[in-house]
Amino acid sequence: MTAPLIELRHLGKSFGAVHALKDVSLTIGRGEIHCLAGENGSGKSTLIKVISGVNQPDRGEILIDGEKIENMSPRQAIARGVQVIYQDFSLFPNLSVAENLALSTELQAGKKLVSWRRVRQIAEEATRKLGVALELDALVETLPTAGKQLVAIARALMSDPRLLIMDEPTTALTGREVEALFRVVRDIQSRGIAVLFVSHKMREMLEISERITVIRSGEVVASGDIGDFDEARITRAMTGQELASEGYRWEGDPTAPALLDVQGLTVPGQLDDITFALKPGEIVGVSGLLGSGRTELALALFGMKRGYAGEIRLSGRPLRLDGVQAAIAEGIAYVPEDRLTEGLFLAATIDRNMLATSHDRLSRFGVMQNGQAARESEEMIREMAIATPTGNRPVTQLSGGNAQRVVIGRWLMNDPKLLILNGPTVGVDVGSKAGIHRKIRELARARGLGVLMISDDLPELVDNCNRILVLHRGRLVAELEAEATSEADLSTRLGALQ
Amino acid sequence: MSGLANALRRHPELMVAAVLVIAVLAIGTINPVFWQPSNLFSLLRASVITGILALAVLLVMLSGGIDVSFPAFAIAAMYLTVKAMIAWQFDGVLLPFLMASSIGLALGLVNAVFVHYLRMIPLIVTLGTGTAVRGFILGVVGTSQINIDQMPPLLIAFARGEFFSVTQADGSQAGLSSMVLVYAGLAIAVHLILRHTMLGRGIYALGGGEEAARRVGFNTRRITFVIYGLAGALAGFAGLLHGAMIWTANPRDMVGLELDVIAAVVLGGASIFGGRGTVIGTMLGVLTLVVITNSLIILGVDTTWQRVVVGAIVIAATAVTAWRDRKRIA
């Protein structure tokens, strides 16, 4: 029996007091597509760095072709055939595709002068190896993400690798592009090149890989043939908990007056005669394709569509929402889709972010009451279970899930009546996602908060809402009871709209 | 529309070439004196110093940095060299230029140390070194202007050289300064480095992404030192040449010149975000700036408006490059 391509035995790696890898053993065979699964912070990135020689392990050994390798440097790793395609691709946007493909080869060859004919030849050879045509003269920045990724793959293939590590390769790709990528990956595999696919997307792992290794907190928690795994098992292994997904049942009084009553809401060219109501404690989902008017609806309710027609009533009182200030004053809160650019002050601390909408309330004669502010922020950090020892840390240190809780928590400090969430768990990993969902349900139930949840993630809507509105081209085309709707129903319905 | 942006991305010099042609035609139509060889030659001569300094700025800007210290370095190299020549009673051409370039090189390397090892923002570093060097020259070396009576004669004679002359319609002779050839030679050298050496491609790569450049295998430290060193050497060279061409060594000269030079480079299509720009574009940018600002006089516009024009060019050129690069920023 020949030795496996690469074998990692009991690897351990610490950075100061943090044990990034505790005990990881992993074997990748020749030409195998292996999936490395784990949540953010599970040690995936460190493991990639160890395999590619960027970091040296503290304990354990690395064997390539059965031969033990001590103190492997990045150069040695490349010489042994290990190539990494980073999530950011590490390409030069300002240079042509041809030059991007040729630069590393030229540098490895120790060239001092550039022959543009050779650059061209190298680039042509690279596209031949990839088996996909690339426009060699285009500047890389003009390519779509999938195109850039192909350039990165072609470049990696130039050094005749035997193991290609792809870090979260599908994050920015559309469904069709993912399929095209998988074709390329299978083609690479058919040439005997092994691929280590690093991901946290279940469906893709199940589709592409032959074997899977799941790590959590720096340890291998499950591994084996992909046939032995399903989504539930991978999730369980990644998060270490059973994530219940029973639907949200609204137990409010059906005869109670509506909290939010929208009549004939129209924004020319964006929303067309939308009418719906929402009772206290209800979580109502909003679904629709991109451009259906979902986000516009949220913005209109948050006072950001000045010229709207129709009537919006909150607790029976008609409102004129002509600005964000007016919406906030009425108790409407909005958590935007892109929390990094729209929802957080990245340069500020967690506390400052938490208190961002409470300044007026916490000020007396224009002077901020610092003691009370600190107390309230601390309370909310505890209530939202944000993982930080103190609110005095930069908000950028938080993971995606925790950052999202800061944005939600901020609004809760002012006791809103209506909470509008746009993509509440985009970019958040499975474990924290469940935590956020739990929190939202709790808030709706305990505080009688009305929640409007906009999402692309169909299971998220089906599991957490009691009702789902479907928008299409600015019109409300369906209103579904979540209990009687499955993810597949919703998916078919949306598909039919296309 | 995006097709135009792409064309500008690929050929940054297109825009400036169009602007130059329009400017020349407009000025020449308003006042035909513009077409006289003596005027055209003097415009070319006037673009030599700005041009060499622009080559230095281009190198730094391509790597994603910016340099505002070069006028100070140029003046320091010029003043120190001329002072030394007078003190040692030395006259010549080659050695003094070597000395001025070396002074510039050394100062440029100081910039590189701050930028590379301390990871400081180039604008702040060069603001600091430029101000400090100027202060040092005025405070320690001297404040007095060295005039033609004291300037080394061989140096002056070198800068007065002409390689081409024509007889104009009125019978007078118009000559083209040989310094234009010096400028052209340096431009060709910088072009060859940028276009045909791995070092040059490394400068573009650095401007495209420092981390990516390192991962591909470029020695980013060496590249940074070469960029700032070369830029300093070019500035030192230009400083002495400037003194020789105006027959004066004035330690308070070239104040505010950084804006003109940066304007010319940006006008030439270089991106202030790095990674984009060409020597030919930069040369056209310099020529355009020189033509427009110098022609205000023959157009009968008060010279005080020159600064307004320079400011407007900076804003207009940056606006166009920002529009061209907007996708990248977003």
mmCIF file of N, CA, C and O in Angstrom, chain B residues 29-58:
data_model
loop_
_atom_site.group_PDB
_atom_site.id
_atom_site.type_symbol
_atom_site.label_atom_id
_atom_site.label_comp_id
_atom_site.label_asym_id
_atom_site.label_seq_id
_atom_site.Cartn_x
_atom_site.Cartn_y
_atom_site.Cartn_z
ATOM 1 N N THR B 29 -4.792 78.688 -31.529
ATOM 2 C CA THR B 29 -5.788 79.414 -32.318
ATOM 3 C C THR B 29 -5.980 80.822 -31.770
ATOM 4 O O THR B 29 -6.075 81.793 -32.524
ATOM 5 N N ILE B 30 -6.020 80.914 -30.431
ATOM 6 C CA ILE B 30 -6.224 82.229 -29.813
ATOM 7 C C ILE B 30 -5.018 83.140 -30.074
ATOM 8 O O ILE B 30 -5.166 84.305 -30.405
ATOM 9 N N ASN B 31 -3.821 82.598 -29.908
ATOM 10 C CA ASN B 31 -2.631 83.405 -30.155
ATOM 11 C C ASN B 31 -1.592 82.600 -30.921
ATOM 12 O O ASN B 31 -0.889 81.768 -30.348
ATOM 13 N N PRO B 32 -1.476 82.860 -32.234
ATOM 14 C CA PRO B 32 -0.559 82.078 -33.091
ATOM 15 C C PRO B 32 0.911 82.192 -32.691
ATOM 16 O O PRO B 32 1.723 81.383 -33.150
ATOM 17 N N VAL B 33 1.242 83.153 -31.830
ATOM 18 C CA VAL B 33 2.623 83.252 -31.325
ATOM 19 C C VAL B 33 3.042 81.918 -30.705
ATOM 20 O O VAL B 33 4.205 81.542 -30.710
ATOM 21 N N PHE B 34 2.031 81.201 -30.190
ATOM 22 C CA PHE B 34 2.290 79.916 -29.551
ATOM 23 C C PHE B 34 3.110 78.991 -30.446
ATOM 24 O O PHE B 34 3.961 78.244 -29.985
ATOM 25 N N TRP B 35 2.840 79.048 -31.771
ATOM 26 C CA TRP B 35 3.478 78.101 -32.684
ATOM 27 C C TRP B 35 4.929 78.443 -33.003
ATOM 28 O O TRP B 35 5.612 77.658 -33.661
ATOM 29 N N GLN B 36 5.400 79.606 -32.559
ATOM 30 C CA GLN B 36 6.796 79.961 -32.851
ATOM 31 C C GLN B 36 7.745 78.972 -32.199
ATOM 32 O O GLN B 36 7.580 78.619 -31.039
ATOM 33 N N PRO B 37 8.768 78.541 -32.955
ATOM 34 C CA PRO B 37 9.714 77.572 -32.398
ATOM 35 C C PRO B 37 10.270 78.010 -31.042
ATOM 36 O O PRO B 37 10.384 77.181 -30.135
ATOM 37 N N SER B 38 10.557 79.313 -30.889
ATOM 38 C CA SER B 38 11.152 79.729 -29.619
ATOM 39 C C SER B 38 10.209 79.457 -28.458
ATOM 40 O O SER B 38 10.620 79.049 -27.384
ATOM 41 N N ASN B 39 8.912 79.627 -28.690
ATOM 42 C CA ASN B 39 7.936 79.340 -27.636
ATOM 43 C C ASN B 39 7.842 77.844 -27.358
ATOM 44 O O ASN B 39 7.880 77.401 -26.214
ATOM 45 N N LEU B 40 7.749 77.071 -28.447
ATOM 46 C CA LEU B 40 7.632 75.623 -28.273
ATOM 47 C C LEU B 40 8.862 75.064 -27.560
ATOM 48 O O LEU B 40 8.761 74.230 -26.654
ATOM 49 N N PHE B 41 10.058 75.565 -27.969
ATOM 50 C CA PHE B 41 11.293 75.069 -27.353
ATOM 51 C C PHE B 41 11.352 75.445 -25.877
ATOM 52 O O PHE B 41 11.818 74.673 -25.043
ATOM 53 N N SER B 42 10.880 76.670 -25.582
ATOM 54 C CA SER B 42 10.967 77.077 -24.180
ATOM 55 C C SER B 42 9.989 76.270 -23.315
ATOM 56 O O SER B 42 10.242 75.990 -22.154
ATOM 57 N N LEU B 43 8.860 75.859 -23.921
ATOM 58 C CA LEU B 43 7.923 74.996 -23.178
ATOM 59 C C LEU B 43 8.573 73.645 -22.879
ATOM 60 O O LEU B 43 8.477 73.115 -21.772
ATOM 61 N N LEU B 44 9.263 73.086 -23.883
ATOM 62 C CA LEU B 44 9.931 71.796 -23.667
ATOM 63 C C LEU B 44 11.000 71.929 -22.580
ATOM 64 O O LEU B 44 11.126 71.082 -21.706
ATOM 65 N N ARG B 45 11.733 73.037 -22.661
ATOM 66 C CA ARG B 45 12.786 73.255 -21.670
ATOM 67 C C ARG B 45 12.174 73.391 -20.275
ATOM 68 O O ARG B 45 12.690 72.862 -19.292
ATOM 69 N N ALA B 46 11.021 74.063 -20.222
ATOM 70 C CA ALA B 46 10.378 74.283 -18.925
ATOM 71 C C ALA B 46 9.821 72.991 -18.324
ATOM 72 O O ALA B 46 9.537 72.917 -17.133
ATOM 73 N N SER B 47 9.660 71.966 -19.172
ATOM 74 C CA SER B 47 9.095 70.730 -18.620
ATOM 75 C C SER B 47 10.163 69.768 -18.110
ATOM 76 O O SER B 47 9.830 68.729 -17.552
ATOM 77 N N VAL B 48 11.449 70.130 -18.272
ATOM 78 C CA VAL B 48 12.509 69.195 -17.899
ATOM 79 C C VAL B 48 12.512 68.888 -16.393
ATOM 80 O O VAL B 48 12.444 67.726 -15.984
ATOM 81 N N ILE B 49 12.584 69.943 -15.568
ATOM 82 C CA ILE B 49 12.694 69.718 -14.126
ATOM 83 C C ILE B 49 11.422 69.086 -13.566
ATOM 84 O O ILE B 49 11.464 68.065 -12.863
ATOM 85 N N THR B 50 10.267 69.669 -13.902
ATOM 86 C CA THR B 50 9.003 69.083 -13.448
ATOM 87 C C THR B 50 8.917 67.631 -13.910
ATOM 88 O O THR B 50 8.455 66.759 -13.180
ATOM 89 N N GLY B 51 9.383 67.393 -15.132
ATOM 90 C CA GLY B 51 9.311 66.044 -15.694
ATOM 91 C C GLY B 51 10.136 65.037 -14.922
ATOM 92 O O GLY B 51 9.664 63.940 -14.607
ATOM 93 N N ILE B 52 11.383 65.390 -14.604
ATOM 94 C CA ILE B 52 12.235 64.430 -13.873
ATOM 95 C C ILE B 52 11.649 64.179 -12.478
ATOM 96 O O ILE B 52 11.593 63.039 -12.005
ATOM 97 N N LEU B 53 11.185 65.247 -11.842
ATOM 98 C CA LEU B 53 10.564 65.071 -10.529
ATOM 99 C C LEU B 53 9.297 64.215 -10.640
ATOM 100 O O LEU B 53 8.999 63.397 -9.767
ATOM 101 N N ALA B 54 8.571 64.389 -11.745
ATOM 102 C CA ALA B 54 7.351 63.602 -11.934
ATOM 103 C C ALA B 54 7.668 62.115 -12.069
ATOM 104 O O ALA B 54 6.906 61.259 -11.614
ATOM 105 N N LEU B 55 8.810 61.794 -12.683
ATOM 106 C CA LEU B 55 9.205 60.379 -12.780
ATOM 107 C C LEU B 55 9.385 59.798 -11.385
ATOM 108 O O LEU B 55 8.994 58.665 -11.102
ATOM 109 N N ALA B 56 10.004 60.621 -10.490
ATOM 110 C CA ALA B 56 10.205 60.172 -9.112
ATOM 111 C C ALA B 56 8.863 59.937 -8.432
ATOM 112 O O ALA B 56 8.637 58.904 -7.788
ATOM 113 N N VAL B 57 7.952 60.895 -8.600
ATOM 114 C CA VAL B 57 6.641 60.770 -7.956
ATOM 115 C C VAL B 57 5.873 59.581 -8.530
ATOM 116 O O VAL B 57 5.189 58.850 -7.804
ATOM 117 N N LEU B 58 6.011 59.353 -9.830
ATOM 118 C CA LEU B 58 5.322 58.220 -10.457
ATOM 119 C C LEU B 58 5.729 56.902 -9.792
ATOM 120 O O LEU B 58 4.881 56.069 -9.472
#
